[in-house]
GROMACS .gro file of C-alpha atoms in nm:
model
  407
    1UNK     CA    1   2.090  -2.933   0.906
    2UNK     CA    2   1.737  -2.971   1.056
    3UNK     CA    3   1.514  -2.663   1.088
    4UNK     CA    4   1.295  -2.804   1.393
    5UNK     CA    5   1.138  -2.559   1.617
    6UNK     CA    6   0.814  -2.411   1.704
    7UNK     CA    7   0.711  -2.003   1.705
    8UNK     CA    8   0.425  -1.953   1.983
    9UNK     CA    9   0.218  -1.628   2.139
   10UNK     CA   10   0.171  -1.516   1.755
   11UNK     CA   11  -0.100  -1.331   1.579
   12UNK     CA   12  -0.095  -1.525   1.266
   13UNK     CA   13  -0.222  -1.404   0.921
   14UNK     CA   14  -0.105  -1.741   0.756
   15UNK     CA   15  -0.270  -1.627   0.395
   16UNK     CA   16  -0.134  -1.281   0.360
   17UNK     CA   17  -0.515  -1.165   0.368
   18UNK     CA   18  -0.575  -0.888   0.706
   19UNK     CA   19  -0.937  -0.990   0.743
   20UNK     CA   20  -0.842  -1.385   0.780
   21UNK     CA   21  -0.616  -1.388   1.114
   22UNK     CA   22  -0.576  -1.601   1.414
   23UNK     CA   23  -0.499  -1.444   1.744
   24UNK     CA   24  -0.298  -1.673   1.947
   25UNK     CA   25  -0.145  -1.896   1.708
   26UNK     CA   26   0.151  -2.101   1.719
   27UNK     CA   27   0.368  -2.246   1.422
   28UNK     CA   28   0.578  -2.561   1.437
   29UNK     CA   29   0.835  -2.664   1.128
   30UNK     CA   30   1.084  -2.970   1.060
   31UNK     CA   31   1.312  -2.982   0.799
   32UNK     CA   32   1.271  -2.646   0.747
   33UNK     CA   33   0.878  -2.703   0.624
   34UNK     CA   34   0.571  -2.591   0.828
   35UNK     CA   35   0.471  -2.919   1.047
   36UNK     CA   36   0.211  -2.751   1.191
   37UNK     CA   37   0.003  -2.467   1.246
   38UNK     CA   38  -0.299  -2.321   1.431
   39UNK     CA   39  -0.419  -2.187   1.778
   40UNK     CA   40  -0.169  -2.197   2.055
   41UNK     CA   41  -0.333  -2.429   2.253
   42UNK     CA   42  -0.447  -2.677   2.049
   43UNK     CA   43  -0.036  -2.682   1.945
   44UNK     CA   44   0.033  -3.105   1.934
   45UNK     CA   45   0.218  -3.281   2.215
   46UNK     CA   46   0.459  -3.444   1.951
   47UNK     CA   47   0.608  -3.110   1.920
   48UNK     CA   48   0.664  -2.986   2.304
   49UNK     CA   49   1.032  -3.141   2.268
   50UNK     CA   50   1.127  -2.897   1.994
   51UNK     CA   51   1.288  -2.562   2.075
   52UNK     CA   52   1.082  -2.265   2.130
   53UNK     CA   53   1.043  -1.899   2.013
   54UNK     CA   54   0.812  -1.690   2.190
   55UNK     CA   55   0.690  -1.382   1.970
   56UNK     CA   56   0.506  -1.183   2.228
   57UNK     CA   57   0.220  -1.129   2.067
   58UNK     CA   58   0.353  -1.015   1.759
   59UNK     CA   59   0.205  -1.037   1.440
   60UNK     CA   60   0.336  -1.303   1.138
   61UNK     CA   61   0.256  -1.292   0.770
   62UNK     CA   62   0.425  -1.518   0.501
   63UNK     CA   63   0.750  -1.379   0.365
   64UNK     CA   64   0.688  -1.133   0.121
   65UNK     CA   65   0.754  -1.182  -0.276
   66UNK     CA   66   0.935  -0.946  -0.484
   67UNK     CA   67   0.783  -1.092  -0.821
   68UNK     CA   68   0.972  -0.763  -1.068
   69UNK     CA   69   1.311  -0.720  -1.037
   70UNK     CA   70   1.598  -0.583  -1.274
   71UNK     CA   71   1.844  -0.639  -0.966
   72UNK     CA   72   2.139  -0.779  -1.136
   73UNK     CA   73   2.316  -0.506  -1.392
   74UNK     CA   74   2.641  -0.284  -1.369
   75UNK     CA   75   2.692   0.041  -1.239
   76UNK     CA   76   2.386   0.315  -1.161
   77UNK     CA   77   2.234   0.661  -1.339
   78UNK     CA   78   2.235   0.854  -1.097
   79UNK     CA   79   2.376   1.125  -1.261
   80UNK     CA   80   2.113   1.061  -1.580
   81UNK     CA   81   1.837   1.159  -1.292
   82UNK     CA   82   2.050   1.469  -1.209
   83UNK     CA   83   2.036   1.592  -1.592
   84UNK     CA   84   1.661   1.520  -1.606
   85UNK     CA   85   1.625   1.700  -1.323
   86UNK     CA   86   1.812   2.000  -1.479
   87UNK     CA   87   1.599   1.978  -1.807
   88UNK     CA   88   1.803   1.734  -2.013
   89UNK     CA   89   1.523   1.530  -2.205
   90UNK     CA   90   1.556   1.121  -2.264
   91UNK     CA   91   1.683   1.186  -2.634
   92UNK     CA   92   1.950   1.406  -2.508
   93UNK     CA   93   2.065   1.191  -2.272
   94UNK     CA   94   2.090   0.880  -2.509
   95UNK     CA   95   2.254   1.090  -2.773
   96UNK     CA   96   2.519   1.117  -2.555
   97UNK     CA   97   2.602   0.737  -2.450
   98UNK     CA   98   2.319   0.726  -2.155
   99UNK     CA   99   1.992   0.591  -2.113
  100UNK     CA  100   1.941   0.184  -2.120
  101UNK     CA  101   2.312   0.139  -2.364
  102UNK     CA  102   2.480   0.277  -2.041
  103UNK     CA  103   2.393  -0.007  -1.787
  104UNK     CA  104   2.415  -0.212  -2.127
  105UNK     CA  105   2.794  -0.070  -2.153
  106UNK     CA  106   2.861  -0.140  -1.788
  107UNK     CA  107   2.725  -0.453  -1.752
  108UNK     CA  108   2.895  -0.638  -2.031
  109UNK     CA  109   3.195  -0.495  -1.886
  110UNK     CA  110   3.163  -0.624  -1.494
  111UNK     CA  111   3.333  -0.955  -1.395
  112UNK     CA  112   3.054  -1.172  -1.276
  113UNK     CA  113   3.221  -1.118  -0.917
  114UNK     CA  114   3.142  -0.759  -0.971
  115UNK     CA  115   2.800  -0.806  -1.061
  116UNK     CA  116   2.721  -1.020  -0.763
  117UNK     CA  117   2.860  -0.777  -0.520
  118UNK     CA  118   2.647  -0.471  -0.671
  119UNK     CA  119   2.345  -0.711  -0.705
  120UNK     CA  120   2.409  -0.824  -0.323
  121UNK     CA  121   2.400  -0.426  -0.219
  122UNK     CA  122   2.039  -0.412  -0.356
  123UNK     CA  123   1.920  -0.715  -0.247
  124UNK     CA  124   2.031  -0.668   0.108
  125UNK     CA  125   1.787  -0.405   0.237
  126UNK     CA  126   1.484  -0.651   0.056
  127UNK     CA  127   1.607  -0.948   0.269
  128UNK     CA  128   1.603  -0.700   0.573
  129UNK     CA  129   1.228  -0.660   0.514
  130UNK     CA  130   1.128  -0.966   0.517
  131UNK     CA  131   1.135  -1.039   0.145
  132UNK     CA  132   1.210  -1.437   0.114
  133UNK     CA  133   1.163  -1.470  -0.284
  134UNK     CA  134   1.192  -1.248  -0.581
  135UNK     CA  135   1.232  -1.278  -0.946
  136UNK     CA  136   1.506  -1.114  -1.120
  137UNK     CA  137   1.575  -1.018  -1.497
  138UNK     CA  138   1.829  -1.040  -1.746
  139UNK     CA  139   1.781  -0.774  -2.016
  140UNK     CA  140   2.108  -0.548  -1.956
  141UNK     CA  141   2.336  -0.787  -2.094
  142UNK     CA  142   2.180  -0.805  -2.489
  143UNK     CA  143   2.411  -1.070  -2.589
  144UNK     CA  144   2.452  -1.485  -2.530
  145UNK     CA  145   2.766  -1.446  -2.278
  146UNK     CA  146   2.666  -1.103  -2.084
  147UNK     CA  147   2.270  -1.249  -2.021
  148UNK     CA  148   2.389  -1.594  -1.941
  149UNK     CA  149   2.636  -1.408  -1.682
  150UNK     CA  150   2.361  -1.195  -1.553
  151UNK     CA  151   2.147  -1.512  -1.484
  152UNK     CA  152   2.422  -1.692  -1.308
  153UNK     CA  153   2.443  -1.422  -1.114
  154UNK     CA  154   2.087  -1.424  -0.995
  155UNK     CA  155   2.109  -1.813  -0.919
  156UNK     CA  156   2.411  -1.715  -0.707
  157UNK     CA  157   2.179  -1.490  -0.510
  158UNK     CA  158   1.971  -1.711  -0.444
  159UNK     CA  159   2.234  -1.974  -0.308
  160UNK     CA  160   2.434  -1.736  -0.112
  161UNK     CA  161   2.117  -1.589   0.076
  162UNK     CA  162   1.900  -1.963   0.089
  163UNK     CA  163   1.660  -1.744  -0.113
  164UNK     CA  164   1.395  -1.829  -0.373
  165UNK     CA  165   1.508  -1.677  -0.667
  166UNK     CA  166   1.323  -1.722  -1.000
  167UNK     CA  167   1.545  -1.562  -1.316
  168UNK     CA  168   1.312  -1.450  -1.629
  169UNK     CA  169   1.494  -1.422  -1.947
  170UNK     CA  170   1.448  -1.064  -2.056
  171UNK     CA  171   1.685  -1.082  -2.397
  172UNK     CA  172   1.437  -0.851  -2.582
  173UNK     CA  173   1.420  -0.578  -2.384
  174UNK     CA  174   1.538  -0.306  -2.562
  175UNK     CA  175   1.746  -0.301  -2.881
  176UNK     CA  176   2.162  -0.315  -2.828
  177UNK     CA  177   2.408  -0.096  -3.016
  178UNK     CA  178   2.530  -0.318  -3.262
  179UNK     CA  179   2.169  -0.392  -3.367
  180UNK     CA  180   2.094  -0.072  -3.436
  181UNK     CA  181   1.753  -0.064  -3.719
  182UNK     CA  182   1.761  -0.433  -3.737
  183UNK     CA  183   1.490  -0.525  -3.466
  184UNK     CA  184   1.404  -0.832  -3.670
  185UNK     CA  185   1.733  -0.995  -3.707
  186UNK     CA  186   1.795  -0.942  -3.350
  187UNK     CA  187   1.474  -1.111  -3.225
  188UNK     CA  188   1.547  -1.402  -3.414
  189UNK     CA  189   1.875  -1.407  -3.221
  190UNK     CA  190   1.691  -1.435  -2.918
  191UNK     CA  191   1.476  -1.670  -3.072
  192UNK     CA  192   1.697  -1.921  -3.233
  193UNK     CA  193   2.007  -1.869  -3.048
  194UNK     CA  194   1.988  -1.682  -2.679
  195UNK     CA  195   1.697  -1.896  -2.567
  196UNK     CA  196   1.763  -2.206  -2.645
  197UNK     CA  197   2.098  -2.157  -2.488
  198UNK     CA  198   2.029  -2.012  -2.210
  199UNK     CA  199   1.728  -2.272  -2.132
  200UNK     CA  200   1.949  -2.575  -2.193
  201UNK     CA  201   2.197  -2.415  -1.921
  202UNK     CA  202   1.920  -2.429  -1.699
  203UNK     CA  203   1.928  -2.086  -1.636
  204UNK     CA  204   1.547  -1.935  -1.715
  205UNK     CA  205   1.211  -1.999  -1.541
  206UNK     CA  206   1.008  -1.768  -1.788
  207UNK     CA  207   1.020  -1.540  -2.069
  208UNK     CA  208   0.939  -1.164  -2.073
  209UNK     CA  209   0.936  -0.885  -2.336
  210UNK     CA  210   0.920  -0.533  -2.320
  211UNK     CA  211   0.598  -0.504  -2.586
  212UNK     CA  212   0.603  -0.123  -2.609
  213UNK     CA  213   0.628   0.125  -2.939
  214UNK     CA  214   1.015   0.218  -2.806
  215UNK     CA  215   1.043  -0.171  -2.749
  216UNK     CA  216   0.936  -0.488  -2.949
  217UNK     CA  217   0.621  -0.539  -3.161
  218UNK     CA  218   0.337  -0.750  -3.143
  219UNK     CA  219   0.475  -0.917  -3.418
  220UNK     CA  220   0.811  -0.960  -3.223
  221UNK     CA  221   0.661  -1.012  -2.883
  222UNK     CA  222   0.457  -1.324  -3.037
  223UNK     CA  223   0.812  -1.460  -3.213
  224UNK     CA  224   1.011  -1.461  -2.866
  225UNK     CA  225   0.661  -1.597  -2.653
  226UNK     CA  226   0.642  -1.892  -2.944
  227UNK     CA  227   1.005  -1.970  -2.908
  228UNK     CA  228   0.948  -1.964  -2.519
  229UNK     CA  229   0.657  -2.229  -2.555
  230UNK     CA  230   0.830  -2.450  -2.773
  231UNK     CA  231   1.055  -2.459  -2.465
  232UNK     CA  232   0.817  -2.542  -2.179
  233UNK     CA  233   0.914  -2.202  -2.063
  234UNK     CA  234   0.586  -1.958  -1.873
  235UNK     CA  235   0.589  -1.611  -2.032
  236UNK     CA  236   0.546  -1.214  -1.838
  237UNK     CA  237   0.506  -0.906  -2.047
  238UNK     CA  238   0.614  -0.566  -1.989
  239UNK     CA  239   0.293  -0.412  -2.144
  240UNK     CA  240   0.049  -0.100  -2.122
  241UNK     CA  241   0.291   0.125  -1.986
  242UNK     CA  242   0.332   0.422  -2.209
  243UNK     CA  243   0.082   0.358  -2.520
  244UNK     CA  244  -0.220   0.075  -2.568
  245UNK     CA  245  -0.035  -0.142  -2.768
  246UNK     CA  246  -0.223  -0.522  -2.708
  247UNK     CA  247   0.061  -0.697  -2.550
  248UNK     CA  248  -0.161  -0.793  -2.203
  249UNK     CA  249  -0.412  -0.965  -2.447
  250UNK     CA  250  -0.159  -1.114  -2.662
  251UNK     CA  251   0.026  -1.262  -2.335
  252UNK     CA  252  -0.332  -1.372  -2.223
  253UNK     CA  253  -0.341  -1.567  -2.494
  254UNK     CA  254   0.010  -1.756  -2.437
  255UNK     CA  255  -0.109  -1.820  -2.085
  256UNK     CA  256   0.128  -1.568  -1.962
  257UNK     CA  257   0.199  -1.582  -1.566
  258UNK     CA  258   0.164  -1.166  -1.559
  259UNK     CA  259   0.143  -0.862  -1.730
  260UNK     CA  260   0.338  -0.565  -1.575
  261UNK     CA  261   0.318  -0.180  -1.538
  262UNK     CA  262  -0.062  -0.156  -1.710
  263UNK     CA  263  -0.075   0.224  -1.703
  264UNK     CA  264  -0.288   0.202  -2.066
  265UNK     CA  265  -0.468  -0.088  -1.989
  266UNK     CA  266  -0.827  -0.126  -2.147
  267UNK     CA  267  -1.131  -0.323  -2.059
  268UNK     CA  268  -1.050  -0.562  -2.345
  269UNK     CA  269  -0.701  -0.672  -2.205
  270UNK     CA  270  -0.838  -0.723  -1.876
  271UNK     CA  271  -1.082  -0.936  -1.935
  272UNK     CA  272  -0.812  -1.125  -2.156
  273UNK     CA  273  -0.664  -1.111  -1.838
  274UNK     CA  274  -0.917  -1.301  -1.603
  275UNK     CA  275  -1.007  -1.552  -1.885
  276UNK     CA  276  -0.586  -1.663  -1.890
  277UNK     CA  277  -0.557  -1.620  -1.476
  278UNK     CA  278  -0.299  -1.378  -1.514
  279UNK     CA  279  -0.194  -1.148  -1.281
  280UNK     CA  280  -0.135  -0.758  -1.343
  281UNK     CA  281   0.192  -0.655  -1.170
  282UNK     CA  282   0.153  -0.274  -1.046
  283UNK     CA  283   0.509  -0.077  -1.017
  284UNK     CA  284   0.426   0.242  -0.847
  285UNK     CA  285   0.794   0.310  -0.809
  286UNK     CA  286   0.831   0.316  -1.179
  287UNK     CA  287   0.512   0.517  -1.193
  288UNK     CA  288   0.612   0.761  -0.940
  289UNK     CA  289   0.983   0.816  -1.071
  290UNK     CA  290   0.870   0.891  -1.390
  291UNK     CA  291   0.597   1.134  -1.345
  292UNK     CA  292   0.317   0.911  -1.501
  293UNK     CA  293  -0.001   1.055  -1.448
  294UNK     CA  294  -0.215   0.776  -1.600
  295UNK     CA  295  -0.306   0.567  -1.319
  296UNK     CA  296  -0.341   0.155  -1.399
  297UNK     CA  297  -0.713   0.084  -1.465
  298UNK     CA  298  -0.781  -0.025  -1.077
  299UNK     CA  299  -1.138  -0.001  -1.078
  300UNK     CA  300  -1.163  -0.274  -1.407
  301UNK     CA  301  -0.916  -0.505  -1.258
  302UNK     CA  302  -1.111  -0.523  -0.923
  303UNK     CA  303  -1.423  -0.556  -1.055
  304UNK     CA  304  -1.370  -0.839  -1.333
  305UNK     CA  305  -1.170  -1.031  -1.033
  306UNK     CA  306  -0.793  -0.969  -1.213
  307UNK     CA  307  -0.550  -1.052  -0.888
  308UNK     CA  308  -0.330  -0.786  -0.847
  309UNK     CA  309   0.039  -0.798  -0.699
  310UNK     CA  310   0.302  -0.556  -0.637
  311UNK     CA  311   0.659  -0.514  -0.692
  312UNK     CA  312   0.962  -0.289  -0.670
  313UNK     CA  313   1.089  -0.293  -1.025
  314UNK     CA  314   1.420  -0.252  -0.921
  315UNK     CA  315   1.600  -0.110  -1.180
  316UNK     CA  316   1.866   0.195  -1.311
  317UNK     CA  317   1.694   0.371  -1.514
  318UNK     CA  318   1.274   0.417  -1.441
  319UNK     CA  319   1.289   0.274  -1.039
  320UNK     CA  320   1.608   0.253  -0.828
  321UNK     CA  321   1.399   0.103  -0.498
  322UNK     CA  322   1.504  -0.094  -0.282
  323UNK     CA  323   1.173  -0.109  -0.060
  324UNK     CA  324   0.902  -0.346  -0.103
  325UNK     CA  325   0.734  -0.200   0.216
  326UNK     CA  326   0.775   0.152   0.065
  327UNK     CA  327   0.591   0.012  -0.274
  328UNK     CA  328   0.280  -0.104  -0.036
  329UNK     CA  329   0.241   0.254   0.085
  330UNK     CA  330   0.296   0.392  -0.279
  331UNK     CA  331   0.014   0.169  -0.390
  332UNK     CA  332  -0.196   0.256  -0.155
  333UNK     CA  333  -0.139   0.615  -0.172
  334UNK     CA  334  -0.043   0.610  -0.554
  335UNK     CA  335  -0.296   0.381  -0.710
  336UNK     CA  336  -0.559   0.346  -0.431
  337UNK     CA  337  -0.565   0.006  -0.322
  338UNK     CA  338  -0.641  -0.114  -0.014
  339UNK     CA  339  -0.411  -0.206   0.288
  340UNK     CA  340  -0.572  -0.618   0.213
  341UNK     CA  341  -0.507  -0.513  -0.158
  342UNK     CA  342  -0.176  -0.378  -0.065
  343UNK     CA  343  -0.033  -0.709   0.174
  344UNK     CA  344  -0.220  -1.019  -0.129
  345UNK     CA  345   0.019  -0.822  -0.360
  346UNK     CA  346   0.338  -0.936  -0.217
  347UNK     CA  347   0.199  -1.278  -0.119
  348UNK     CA  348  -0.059  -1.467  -0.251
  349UNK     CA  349  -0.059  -1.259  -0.576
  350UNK     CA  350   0.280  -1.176  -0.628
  351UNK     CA  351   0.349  -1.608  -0.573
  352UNK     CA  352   0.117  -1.627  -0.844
  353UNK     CA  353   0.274  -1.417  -1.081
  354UNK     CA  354   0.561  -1.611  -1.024
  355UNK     CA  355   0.396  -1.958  -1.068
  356UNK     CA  356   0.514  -2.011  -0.696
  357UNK     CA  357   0.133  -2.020  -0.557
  358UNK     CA  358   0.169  -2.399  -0.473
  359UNK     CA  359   0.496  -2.349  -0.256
  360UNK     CA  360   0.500  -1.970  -0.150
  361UNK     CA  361   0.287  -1.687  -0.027
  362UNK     CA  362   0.107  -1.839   0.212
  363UNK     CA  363   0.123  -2.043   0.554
  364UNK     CA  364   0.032  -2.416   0.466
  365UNK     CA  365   0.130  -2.752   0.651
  366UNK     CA  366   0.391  -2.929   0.410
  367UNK     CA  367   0.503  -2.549   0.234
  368UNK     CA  368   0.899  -2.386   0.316
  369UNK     CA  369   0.866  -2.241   0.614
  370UNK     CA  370   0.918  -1.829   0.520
  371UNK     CA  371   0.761  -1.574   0.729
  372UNK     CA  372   0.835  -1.223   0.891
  373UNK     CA  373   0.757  -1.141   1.244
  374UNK     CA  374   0.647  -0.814   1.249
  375UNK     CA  375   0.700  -0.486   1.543
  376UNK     CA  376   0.320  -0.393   1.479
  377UNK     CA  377   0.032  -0.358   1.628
  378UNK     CA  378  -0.186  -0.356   1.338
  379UNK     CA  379  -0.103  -0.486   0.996
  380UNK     CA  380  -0.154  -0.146   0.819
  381UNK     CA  381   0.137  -0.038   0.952
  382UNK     CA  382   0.300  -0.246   0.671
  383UNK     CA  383   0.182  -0.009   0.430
  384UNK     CA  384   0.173   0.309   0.632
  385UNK     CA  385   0.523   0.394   0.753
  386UNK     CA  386   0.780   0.556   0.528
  387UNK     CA  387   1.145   0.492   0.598
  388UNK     CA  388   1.034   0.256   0.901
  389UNK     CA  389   1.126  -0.077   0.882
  390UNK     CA  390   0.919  -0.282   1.106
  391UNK     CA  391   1.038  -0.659   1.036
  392UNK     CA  392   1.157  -0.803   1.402
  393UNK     CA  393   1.207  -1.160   1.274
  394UNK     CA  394   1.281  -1.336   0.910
  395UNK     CA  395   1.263  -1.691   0.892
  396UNK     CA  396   1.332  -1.855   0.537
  397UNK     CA  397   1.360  -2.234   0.569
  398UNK     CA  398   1.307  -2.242   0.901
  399UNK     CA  399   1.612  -2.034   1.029
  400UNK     CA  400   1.593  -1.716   1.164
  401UNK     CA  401   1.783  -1.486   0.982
  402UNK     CA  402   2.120  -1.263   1.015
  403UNK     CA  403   1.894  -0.989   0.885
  404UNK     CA  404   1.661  -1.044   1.229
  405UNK     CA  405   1.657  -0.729   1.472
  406UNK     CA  406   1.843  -0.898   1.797
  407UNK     CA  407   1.611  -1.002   2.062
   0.00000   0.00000   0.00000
């Protein structure tokens, strides 16, 4: 099918950055790729054939990036929140089956049908804001046959919805049952046997590993990120969240694509950081859900020039959202950043993080035509609304999309 049409009476911010925008703009795509773009009435005559969408004045951005999910896993713990809530502590609750070995328990157990549908659920109100690529995690399955079904899943996402979908292979993220004391041997089955597996099915774009004292090691972390690199495969680490342990440095030094959460973060890692070109993830959903009150070190990212991108963390167990737009207000209210802080996180920055920065997050001639028309008159509104979902049109490829209010 050809994707030929051309989007007029726009205000464009083609690079996702709120002081670089063009008033009166005008977008033209084939093939589902961005022909052309630019002011409205310097729009080519080679185009004028092509159908035509008028935007009344309304502003676009590129589609945004979810670059941390956990969206594919069975079941929820819901009622884990409601014992916190009621003074149960984390140690209670895993004595008695919860915690991470329940979505563990539940997600070996769903069909891969099953899993899609749940993993569709979540992914739905994403798509209806506008979000046209997102990464998503293995790490609940903790065996060959569960993560390899968990990262079929996600490819199935991707092809159902015409979505960029980049999986990361999150084997060691926490330790499984039948484990149990024997960290070692299992990272060496992630190492010698779930990786290379999983890679030769063509299943993983990059590597993470939750490097934290109730995780993996630095010693471990380095094993899985060596195994990873003898693959061709990027690496992410889940790092900094709860203790200063030196996984963002060690990452830095594999070249990793992004180090996530940060809480702990010290000078040393983020100049690691900048030196590698990775980019620090922020989760304020995971921050706010479980009460952190050490904030990510905002002030030494900005000013040793560390891009910084934002995500949802969708998960069971530490961030159950389903809101990228809520995130940008969360970071901004949360963490400080600003509203052009806020909008570069789920574009240019979050691409980045993803290795997507030559294809996605911004509004280029020859790049897959993704962007979000949005019912605004200023672009802080992205970040200022809660519960308000002001995406009027999604385009991914070219198409408008089901998920697009009707005109």
């Amino acid at each position: 099918m050809k994707h030929d049409a051309v989007w007029l009476n726009l205000r464009l911010c083609a690079g996702g950055d709120v002081d670089d925008t063009l008033d009166d703009a005008a977008i033209a795509v084939e093939a589902g790729q961005i022909a052309w773009l630019g002011a409205r009435a310097e729009l080519p005559a080679r185009f004028a054939a092509l159908p035509r969408h008028d935007l009344a004045g309304r502003w676009v951005t590129p589609g945004l990036i979810d670059c941390h999910t956990h969206l594919v896993y069975g079941g929820q713990r819901a009622d884990e929140f409601a014992l916190r809530l009621a003074g149960a502590s984390y140690e209670d609750i895993a004595r008695a089956g919860g915690g991470i070995v329940s979505s563990v328990r539940a997600t070996r157990a769903a069909s891969e049908d099953e899993l899609f549908a749940q993993a569709a659920g979540r992914l739905k109100p994403l798509l209806a804001e506008g979000v046209c690529a997102i990464e998503i995690k293995s790490g609940y399955g903790l065996d060959l046959a569960s993560e390899a079904k968990m990262l079929r899943v996600a490819r199935r996402l991707g092809q159902a919805y015409d979505l960029t979908v980049r999986t990361t292979f999150l084997g060691a993220h926490a330790l499984p049952p039948e484990y149990a004391g024997r960290a070692d041997d299992y990272i060496e089955l992630v190492c010698s046997d779930m990786l290379p597996a999983l890679a030769a099915e063509g299943l993983v774009d990059a590597v993470d590993v939750f490097c934290e004292k109730i995780g993996f090691s630095l010693a471990q972390t380095e094993r899985v990120f060596a195994a990873a690199q003898a693959l061709g495969l990027p690496v992410k680490v889940h790092s900094e969240q709860l203790s200063n342990l030196g996984g963002t440095a060690l990452a830095a030094r594999y070249q990793a694509l992004s180090a996530d959460h940060l809480e702990f973060l010290d000078e040393a890692g983020v100049i690691a950081m900048r030196e590698a070109g990775t980019v620090a993830v922020l989760l304020p959903g995971a921050y706010y859900f479980i009460r952190e009150t050490q904030l990510p070190p905002m002030a030494l990212l900005r000013q040793h020039g560390v891009p910084m991108a934002i995500a949802t963390d969708s998960n069971p167990g530490t961030s159950p959202a389903t809101s990228l737009l809520l995130m940008l207000n969360m970071a901004c209210t949360l963490f400080r950043l600003t509203v052009r802080e806020a909008l570069l996180g789920v574009t240019q920055h979050a691409a980045r993080a993803l290795g997507l920065q030559a294809t996605h997050g911004q509004l280029a001639v020859g790049r897959r035509a993704d962007f979000v028309a949005w019912d605004v008159t200023t672009l802080a509104e992205l970040a200022y609304w809660l519960g308000r979902n002001p995406a009027y049109q999604i385009v991914r490829g070219g198409l408008i999309q089901p998920e697009s209010k009707p005109a």
